[in-house]
XYZ file of C-alpha atoms in Angstrom:
601
model
C -52.840 -80.771 -19.714
C -56.162 -79.200 -19.031
C -57.612 -76.934 -21.630
C -58.959 -74.688 -18.895
C -56.959 -71.694 -17.879
C -54.851 -72.115 -14.811
C -55.409 -69.460 -12.166
C -52.539 -68.182 -9.947
C -52.807 -65.510 -7.340
C -50.859 -62.387 -8.392
C -47.860 -61.627 -6.167
C -47.658 -58.224 -4.560
C -45.457 -55.834 -6.504
C -43.020 -55.054 -3.681
C -39.632 -54.290 -5.256
C -40.546 -51.270 -7.408
C -42.464 -49.363 -4.692
C -39.555 -49.822 -2.294
C -37.112 -48.438 -4.824
C -39.365 -45.530 -5.685
C -39.712 -44.711 -1.994
C -35.916 -44.361 -1.666
C -35.421 -42.217 -4.764
C -37.207 -39.053 -3.492
C -34.949 -39.040 -0.434
C -31.875 -39.247 -2.636
C -33.182 -36.542 -4.954
C -33.690 -34.169 -2.035
C -30.238 -34.836 -0.638
C -28.252 -34.842 -3.868
C -28.821 -31.248 -5.096
C -27.561 -29.810 -1.796
C -24.024 -30.882 -2.499
C -24.039 -30.706 -6.279
C -21.934 -27.569 -6.209
C -18.986 -29.620 -4.891
C -19.456 -32.518 -7.338
C -17.298 -33.161 -10.397
C -18.761 -32.142 -13.767
C -21.239 -34.542 -15.395
C -19.833 -36.968 -17.967
C -20.822 -36.416 -21.569
C -21.338 -40.108 -22.316
C -22.287 -43.098 -20.181
C -22.022 -46.762 -21.210
C -23.662 -49.316 -18.951
C -23.528 -53.111 -18.978
C -24.622 -55.762 -16.485
C -26.903 -58.463 -15.286
C -30.685 -58.241 -15.848
C -33.640 -59.968 -14.137
C -37.164 -59.939 -15.559
C -40.296 -60.384 -13.493
C -43.297 -60.485 -15.947
C -45.981 -59.929 -13.337
C -48.548 -61.459 -15.733
C -50.401 -64.622 -16.856
C -49.680 -65.842 -20.346
C -52.795 -66.801 -22.382
C -52.307 -68.756 -25.585
C -54.141 -71.051 -27.965
C -52.277 -73.969 -29.455
C -53.015 -75.039 -33.042
C -56.126 -77.233 -33.178
C -57.087 -76.509 -29.571
C -60.605 -75.345 -28.818
C -59.762 -73.492 -25.619
C -56.710 -71.365 -24.696
C -54.229 -72.294 -22.048
C -53.128 -69.967 -19.261
C -50.195 -70.006 -16.893
C -48.545 -67.600 -14.436
C -45.183 -66.546 -15.858
C -42.214 -67.112 -13.610
C -39.409 -64.634 -12.857
C -36.687 -64.961 -15.457
C -33.157 -64.519 -13.935
C -31.449 -65.186 -17.261
C -30.626 -61.849 -18.859
C -28.170 -59.112 -19.639
C -28.631 -55.419 -20.212
C -26.767 -52.455 -21.724
C -27.450 -48.792 -22.303
C -25.808 -45.678 -23.736
C -26.632 -42.199 -22.441
C -25.767 -38.772 -23.829
C -25.933 -36.047 -21.157
C -26.866 -32.521 -22.157
C -26.005 -31.214 -18.676
C -25.493 -32.574 -15.196
C -29.231 -33.322 -14.855
C -30.718 -34.293 -18.215
C -29.750 -36.898 -20.781
C -31.185 -39.304 -23.406
C -30.722 -43.051 -23.034
C -30.712 -45.841 -25.627
C -31.457 -49.075 -23.767
C -31.037 -52.741 -24.778
C -31.743 -55.848 -22.724
C -32.557 -59.455 -23.431
C -33.772 -62.461 -21.442
C -33.811 -65.928 -22.874
C -35.846 -69.077 -22.290
C -35.489 -71.676 -19.589
C -34.354 -74.446 -21.917
C -36.853 -76.904 -20.430
C -38.026 -79.663 -22.748
C -41.722 -80.429 -22.123
C -44.546 -78.038 -22.849
C -45.859 -78.381 -19.304
C -42.481 -77.214 -18.007
C -42.046 -74.435 -20.520
C -45.489 -72.782 -20.500
C -44.653 -70.696 -17.433
C -41.360 -69.424 -18.854
C -40.866 -66.373 -21.061
C -38.117 -64.004 -22.031
C -38.196 -60.297 -22.954
C -35.986 -58.428 -25.393
C -36.070 -54.646 -25.308
C -34.784 -51.824 -27.549
C -35.989 -48.526 -26.107
C -35.160 -44.831 -26.075
C -36.074 -42.092 -23.637
C -35.082 -39.298 -21.226
C -32.992 -39.751 -18.091
C -32.904 -37.386 -15.105
C -29.857 -37.759 -12.835
C -29.300 -36.231 -9.391
C -25.519 -36.237 -9.171
C -23.623 -36.252 -5.917
C -19.977 -36.614 -5.014
C -20.412 -40.339 -4.395
C -24.012 -41.128 -5.324
C -25.964 -40.555 -8.519
C -29.646 -41.563 -8.272
C -31.601 -41.290 -11.515
C -35.077 -41.595 -13.049
C -35.861 -42.692 -16.590
C -38.717 -43.263 -19.019
C -38.077 -45.607 -21.984
C -40.321 -46.271 -24.971
C -39.545 -48.801 -27.687
C -39.873 -52.315 -29.067
C -40.647 -55.059 -26.523
C -40.384 -58.637 -27.820
C -42.006 -61.211 -25.569
C -40.636 -64.717 -26.172
C -42.698 -67.242 -24.175
C -41.340 -70.788 -24.284
C -44.785 -72.233 -25.002
C -45.866 -69.836 -27.753
C -44.414 -67.817 -30.611
C -42.569 -64.453 -30.280
C -44.458 -61.161 -30.617
C -43.044 -57.568 -30.928
C -45.089 -54.752 -29.415
C -44.604 -51.147 -28.453
C -43.863 -51.036 -24.754
C -43.006 -48.615 -21.995
C -40.592 -48.849 -19.082
C -40.136 -46.256 -16.364
C -38.217 -46.346 -13.134
C -34.784 -45.434 -11.869
C -31.672 -46.559 -10.131
C -28.680 -45.694 -8.048
C -25.017 -45.414 -9.150
C -22.165 -45.415 -6.640
C -19.123 -43.610 -8.057
C -15.974 -45.689 -7.719
C -13.853 -43.177 -9.627
C -14.346 -40.361 -12.072
C -14.921 -42.801 -14.919
C -16.435 -45.882 -13.272
C -19.547 -46.337 -11.128
C -21.277 -49.386 -9.658
C -24.919 -49.474 -10.678
C -26.163 -50.908 -7.428
C -29.787 -51.132 -8.591
C -31.726 -50.305 -11.676
C -35.437 -51.137 -11.585
C -38.022 -50.314 -14.251
C -41.720 -50.992 -14.393
C -42.472 -52.848 -17.677
C -45.741 -52.240 -19.503
C -46.736 -54.024 -22.765
C -49.633 -56.156 -24.175
C -49.612 -59.302 -26.377
C -52.245 -61.497 -28.101
C -51.647 -65.276 -28.493
C -54.852 -66.545 -30.098
C -58.317 -65.541 -31.188
C -59.409 -62.414 -29.402
C -62.890 -63.883 -28.963
C -61.700 -66.701 -26.736
C -58.096 -65.751 -25.730
C -57.427 -63.015 -23.184
C -54.518 -60.626 -23.715
C -51.221 -61.315 -22.087
C -50.606 -58.109 -20.178
C -47.037 -57.589 -18.961
C -47.112 -55.478 -15.814
C -43.781 -56.459 -14.421
C -40.360 -55.383 -13.309
C -36.924 -55.394 -14.875
C -34.098 -55.224 -12.310
C -30.413 -54.833 -13.190
C -27.016 -54.483 -11.579
C -23.696 -53.771 -13.287
C -21.016 -51.178 -14.104
C -21.468 -47.730 -15.619
C -18.555 -46.219 -17.553
C -18.384 -42.427 -17.943
C -16.474 -40.360 -20.494
C -15.964 -36.677 -21.285
C -17.642 -33.895 -19.366
C -14.738 -31.591 -18.553
C -11.656 -31.674 -16.409
C -11.541 -33.396 -13.042
C -11.924 -31.237 -9.963
C -8.977 -29.027 -9.231
C -6.592 -30.352 -6.579
C -6.414 -28.547 -3.232
C -4.380 -25.366 -3.216
C -3.254 -22.848 -0.625
C -2.199 -19.188 -0.622
C -0.197 -17.429 2.100
C -0.044 -13.740 2.932
C 1.586 -11.816 5.756
C 1.277 -8.383 7.283
C 3.428 -6.357 7.423
C 5.936 -7.507 4.838
C 8.732 -5.300 6.226
C 9.502 -5.002 9.949
C 12.283 -4.186 12.344
C 13.618 -6.866 14.671
C 11.238 -7.339 17.609
C 8.075 -6.381 15.733
C 5.364 -9.008 15.224
C 4.355 -10.437 11.840
C 0.952 -12.054 11.259
C 0.826 -14.695 8.521
C -2.429 -16.096 7.109
C -3.115 -19.152 4.934
C -6.264 -19.791 2.909
C -7.071 -23.089 1.206
C -9.353 -23.973 -1.686
C -10.713 -27.153 -3.321
C -10.590 -29.083 -0.055
C -13.417 -31.463 0.870
C -16.010 -29.211 2.538
C -17.102 -32.007 4.853
C -13.645 -32.493 6.312
C -11.662 -30.380 8.774
C -8.549 -28.799 7.325
C -5.534 -28.894 9.644
C -2.720 -26.329 9.528
C 0.955 -26.873 10.318
C 3.322 -23.869 10.372
C 7.091 -23.747 10.020
C 9.695 -21.075 9.332
C 13.214 -20.669 8.001
C 15.270 -19.252 10.833
C 12.197 -17.934 12.668
C 9.734 -19.168 15.292
C 6.106 -19.487 14.140
C 3.246 -20.016 16.598
C -0.209 -21.025 15.324
C -2.533 -23.994 14.797
C -5.242 -22.533 12.577
C -5.384 -20.351 9.480
C -3.251 -17.577 11.035
C -0.019 -17.559 13.005
C 2.389 -15.119 14.656
C 6.073 -14.829 13.758
C 8.552 -13.869 16.496
C 11.224 -11.556 15.037
C 13.095 -10.874 18.297
C 16.846 -10.847 17.727
C 16.657 -11.423 13.961
C 19.396 -9.975 11.793
C 18.437 -7.797 8.804
C 17.480 -9.883 5.776
C 14.717 -12.012 4.278
C 12.867 -14.841 6.049
C 10.284 -17.405 4.927
C 7.201 -18.967 6.549
C 5.467 -22.129 5.244
C 1.963 -23.493 5.907
C 0.978 -27.135 5.244
C -2.776 -27.744 4.886
C -4.386 -31.214 4.974
C -7.945 -32.530 5.208
C -6.802 -36.091 5.983
C -7.376 -37.534 2.514
C -4.621 -39.063 0.413
C -4.661 -36.179 -2.071
C -6.086 -33.578 0.297
C -2.814 -31.717 0.846
C -1.479 -28.306 -0.180
C 1.207 -25.916 1.026
C 2.146 -22.280 0.551
C 4.914 -19.915 1.598
C 5.374 -16.194 2.160
C 8.417 -14.053 2.851
C 9.051 -10.961 4.920
C 12.045 -8.673 5.372
C 13.698 -7.511 8.584
C 14.958 -4.001 7.845
C 18.292 -2.480 8.807
C 17.664 -0.172 11.797
C 18.738 3.477 11.557
C 19.509 5.642 14.597
C 17.701 8.949 15.048
C 19.288 12.270 14.086
C 19.271 15.442 16.182
C 20.470 19.034 16.126
C 19.955 21.694 18.764
C 20.373 25.406 19.278
C 20.166 27.945 22.107
C 17.948 31.018 22.141
C 19.515 33.335 23.120
C 23.047 32.052 22.731
C 24.461 34.778 25.013
C 23.054 35.588 28.439
C 24.117 37.474 31.529
C 24.989 35.470 34.636
C 21.720 34.352 36.209
C 19.819 34.572 32.946
C 18.144 31.656 31.139
C 18.267 30.271 27.595
C 15.815 28.002 25.784
C 17.392 24.911 24.232
C 15.527 23.794 21.092
C 16.037 20.279 19.706
C 15.114 19.165 16.216
C 15.144 15.377 16.001
C 13.696 12.763 13.692
C 13.790 8.996 13.251
C 14.442 7.651 9.728
C 12.534 4.549 10.870
C 9.608 6.647 12.186
C 10.032 5.500 15.776
C 8.852 7.331 18.890
C 11.597 9.454 20.444
C 12.587 10.375 24.016
C 14.696 13.475 24.784
C 17.196 14.168 27.581
C 19.623 17.016 28.330
C 22.788 17.752 30.302
C 24.950 20.856 30.742
C 28.538 21.510 31.882
C 27.293 24.242 34.199
C 24.052 25.739 35.424
C 20.789 23.862 35.747
C 18.893 22.420 32.767
C 15.360 21.011 32.844
C 13.237 19.520 30.100
C 12.294 16.156 28.593
C 10.668 17.147 25.318
C 11.867 18.990 22.232
C 12.684 22.049 24.377
C 14.542 22.579 27.639
C 15.457 25.571 29.780
C 19.011 26.358 30.924
C 19.269 28.437 34.127
C 22.732 30.054 34.551
C 22.225 31.102 38.162
C 25.548 30.550 39.928
C 27.437 29.742 36.701
C 30.780 31.458 36.145
C 31.189 33.691 33.079
C 32.275 31.663 30.068
C 30.860 29.024 27.776
C 28.363 26.356 28.851
C 28.082 23.296 26.619
C 24.628 21.714 26.489
C 24.282 18.096 25.311
C 20.976 17.215 23.624
C 20.247 13.474 23.532
C 17.482 11.476 21.843
C 16.672 7.731 21.899
C 14.043 5.695 20.047
C 11.607 3.161 21.527
C 13.470 0.009 20.481
C 14.994 -2.439 22.915
C 17.877 -1.876 22.991
C 17.294 1.721 21.940
C 19.234 3.512 19.221
C 20.324 7.018 20.201
C 22.002 10.176 18.934
C 23.439 13.348 20.483
C 24.149 16.919 19.520
C 25.406 19.949 21.420
C 25.153 23.698 21.503
C 26.816 26.413 23.555
C 25.592 29.316 25.639
C 27.932 32.201 26.415
C 27.541 33.566 29.932
C 28.647 37.174 30.293
C 29.686 38.829 33.506
C 27.193 41.301 34.866
C 27.797 44.886 33.715
C 29.824 47.175 35.962
C 27.939 49.543 38.170
C 26.679 52.528 36.271
C 29.235 55.277 36.001
C 28.408 58.583 37.581
C 26.499 60.872 35.242
C 29.449 63.261 34.729
C 31.684 60.365 33.677
C 29.103 59.148 31.150
C 28.865 62.646 29.707
C 32.623 62.711 29.424
C 32.608 59.402 27.540
C 29.909 60.614 25.170
C 31.868 63.759 24.499
C 35.049 61.802 23.895
C 33.338 59.307 21.571
C 34.889 59.987 18.142
C 31.958 60.071 15.733
C 33.238 60.929 12.279
C 31.614 60.192 8.936
C 33.386 57.653 6.730
C 34.119 58.579 3.098
C 34.469 56.296 0.067
C 35.951 56.516 -3.397
C 33.689 56.749 -6.406
C 31.665 53.516 -6.966
C 33.379 51.733 -4.051
C 33.031 49.081 -2.725
C 32.244 47.143 -5.927
C 29.855 44.222 -6.288
C 32.820 42.018 -7.187
C 34.755 43.050 -4.051
C 32.296 44.111 -1.314
C 35.031 43.655 1.304
C 37.190 46.435 -0.151
C 36.684 50.150 -0.651
C 38.104 51.526 2.623
C 41.197 53.742 2.342
C 43.772 53.789 5.118
C 42.609 57.138 6.495
C 39.027 55.858 6.865
C 40.116 52.583 8.468
C 41.986 54.623 11.117
C 38.826 56.593 11.880
C 36.828 53.343 12.289
C 39.476 51.789 14.593
C 39.295 54.785 16.947
C 35.483 54.622 16.824
C 35.530 50.891 17.693
C 37.749 51.392 20.739
C 35.719 54.329 22.055
C 32.355 52.600 21.486
C 33.434 49.389 23.268
C 34.384 51.472 26.305
C 31.044 53.235 26.129
C 29.170 49.876 26.010
C 30.563 48.882 29.410
C 28.432 51.590 30.951
C 25.607 51.871 28.455
C 25.153 48.241 27.184
C 21.982 49.052 25.251
C 23.659 51.658 23.064
C 23.584 51.237 19.259
C 25.444 52.782 16.366
C 23.210 53.858 13.508
C 25.008 53.687 10.157
C 23.421 55.616 7.273
C 24.845 55.269 3.774
C 24.838 57.971 1.043
C 25.916 58.264 -2.607
C 26.503 61.184 -4.989
C 23.730 61.822 -7.524
C 25.485 60.486 -10.613
C 24.070 56.917 -10.487
C 20.539 55.666 -11.065
C 18.351 55.357 -7.961
C 18.590 51.567 -8.111
C 22.356 51.580 -8.499
C 22.862 54.122 -5.715
C 20.601 52.082 -3.383
C 22.742 48.973 -3.817
C 25.975 50.991 -3.565
C 25.006 52.604 -0.246
C 23.994 49.205 1.137
C 27.498 47.916 0.368
C 29.105 50.970 2.010
C 27.069 50.516 5.183
C 27.816 46.778 5.362
C 31.546 47.410 4.783
C 31.729 49.917 7.643
C 29.771 47.596 9.949
C 31.945 44.584 9.088
C 35.112 46.556 9.891
C 33.782 47.611 13.297
C 32.728 43.999 14.094
C 36.202 42.796 13.105
C 37.564 45.166 15.736
C 35.405 43.939 18.581
C 32.069 45.744 18.364
C 29.223 43.203 18.909
C 27.279 42.553 15.711
C 23.946 43.191 17.440
C 24.893 46.756 18.354
C 24.083 48.235 14.930
C 21.197 49.636 12.969
C 21.787 50.178 9.258
C 20.037 52.428 6.794
C 20.565 52.974 3.081
C 19.570 56.395 1.732
C 20.928 56.099 -1.795
C 20.968 59.610 -3.276
C 18.517 60.957 -0.711
C 19.557 63.631 1.832
C 22.249 65.088 -0.460
C 24.579 67.861 0.720
C 24.141 70.951 -1.386
C 26.892 73.131 -2.815
C 26.114 75.786 -0.201
C 26.421 73.290 2.638
C 29.710 71.988 1.239
C 31.090 75.547 0.786
C 30.153 76.376 4.383
C 31.962 73.275 5.717
C 35.115 74.181 3.715
C 35.113 77.745 4.990
C 34.730 76.546 8.621
C 37.435 73.874 8.407
C 40.213 75.183 10.707
C 42.735 72.711 9.308
C 42.806 74.508 5.926
C 45.033 77.552 5.287
C 43.641 80.367 3.110
C 45.400 79.114 -0.041
C 44.125 75.577 0.354
C 40.644 76.829 1.171
C 40.603 78.935 -1.981
C 41.791 75.988 -4.058
C 39.026 73.793 -2.608
C 36.365 76.358 -3.338
C 37.649 76.476 -6.890
C 36.842 72.731 -7.201
C 33.543 72.965 -5.369
C 31.604 70.761 -7.842
C 34.007 67.828 -7.328
C 33.997 68.289 -3.549
C 30.185 68.303 -3.425
C 30.248 64.855 -5.032
C 33.039 63.658 -2.692
C 31.170 64.793 0.468
C 28.078 62.783 -0.595
C 30.019 59.488 -0.866
C 29.872 58.755 2.858
C 28.475 56.758 5.787
C 27.178 58.858 8.703
C 27.314 57.486 12.273
C 24.704 58.285 14.915
C 24.761 57.301 18.631
C 21.336 55.862 19.542
C 21.320 56.940 23.213
C 22.028 60.636 22.600
C 21.192 61.108 18.956
C 24.700 62.549 18.480
C 25.602 62.494 14.755
C 29.045 62.044 13.257
C 31.024 65.088 12.258
C 31.192 65.507 8.486
C 34.859 66.524 8.422
C 36.362 65.743 5.057
C 39.976 64.436 5.325
C 41.625 67.089 3.167
C 45.033 66.501 4.817
C 44.969 62.710 4.439
C 47.678 61.066 2.313
C 44.996 59.296 0.245
C 43.024 62.504 -0.276
C 43.478 62.606 -4.092
C 42.200 58.993 -4.494
C 39.237 59.840 -2.300
C 38.055 62.873 -4.291
C 38.616 61.334 -7.742
C 35.427 61.065 -9.777
C 36.769 58.026 -11.713
C 35.077 54.884 -10.471
C 36.636 51.544 -9.668
C 34.077 49.288 -11.429
C 33.005 48.999 -15.027
C 29.516 50.340 -15.542
C 26.994 49.213 -18.195
C 26.111 51.619 -20.961
C 23.754 54.253 -19.514
C 20.123 54.195 -20.521
C 18.313 57.379 -21.580
C 17.930 60.011 -18.855
C 20.211 58.118 -16.465
C 22.492 60.095 -14.188
C 26.277 59.626 -14.166
C 27.732 57.133 -11.697
C 28.494 58.181 -8.124
């Protein structure tokens, strides 16, 4: 073997630049989808095959030799590698790296001088750009590099490696390290520095193997779906819109929707669908959505329920204003309708006689040509369903015959003169609050019966006539008590006349209480002018003038509205119930009087 150094042309360093050119592209692409990636593992354990390309000439001086020997080191394919990484987050971690390459096993020095192995124990940072399937990384490692050339002794030196690689995720815990390539930098001295050049390793370590990952949080959540519908309560025939939303599906895949229902028809091929409720019976119904992105585990489903409500028909009532008209007159029919289900309503009307027109909440009944009597009006309402729910109500209108021709003026005067207007007298404190329908003695009922018959005859000629009833009380009660008492007296007289055929709308009532009292002089004058009393009776009455003043003030006066004629205040001295009428003892129990109160009337 020559003692001169052997010179070999250095091979271009082509593998590392190619790898480094690919890594920036992966680093740009990876962060864009990191948000969908699983969480980073806490620990990584790697193991695999390792190849060492020294990229250097070895220079060494054998014992006793005057000149060093040199040889280009060959690529060493005999090696294994392992590493352990602790990740602080999804990007940054620290790696402990071990690798070893052993000798060629050749026997002669000439064969072995171009062979060398490298053993490495290093530590340094690792930067990983994680993606759903890919995980490119960069690393810088500093530590002990032991060069073991076959032709010379082993030397340990501080060395540096930097480079990167690419992992392909096979599962959450296992990845294929498709390539790992690091530039190796370290220097060694095999002989006297004066005559032996340094052996400068400027090479490449390339590895392939499996990377095992542990920890780092739970796996990504499986796909899920949520369904909602609007509205949740409907009537049969109304539409329901149901919507499904999915989560945790692969964002790069199209999610397909399949809809189905329990007892209902569902139409839709995307995230929303329409439910046909036509003809459904009241009750609950369900709708289901199945979502899939085409992957084995990319499936989720959800359901939602809605209720078909029991329908309720509308309700209606109606009335006529006025309820009594003359033949040829008109009446307004007023309907009050509502839908418990808040539906739109349509109105219609019919009548047994006359003509009715209207399609809203009011209608007009024309009685032209209708015979006197009662007309029944039917008020109908229907909602906007199909078929519609409806309801009916009715009211009546009384049609009166036209009034007779006006009587000649002399005949009207005769009727007015004949009209028996007499004041009505009551017992003390009658009628009572407990029995407002009592209080009339037989003599006073007879007077009211005659008045009712005469006034009904008068109304045939003067239909607008009214009777004005004015109530009075003697001064023994308090003003408040007397006011209530006279109201009862007026209402009792009016009720009796109505019971005997006088229309209820032919009255005006007034309550005077203890106002407009008859004085003793007025009472004495009426007694003296009463032709029905003989001298003895008249004298006896004047002897009880105080009692008779009170009795004459317990009355209801009657006035005819058309003439202003007032009732005659003729006390029934000859009536059989006279003594009960003049008695000052009341018929109702009174509370204890307060100071300065007057006696009861």
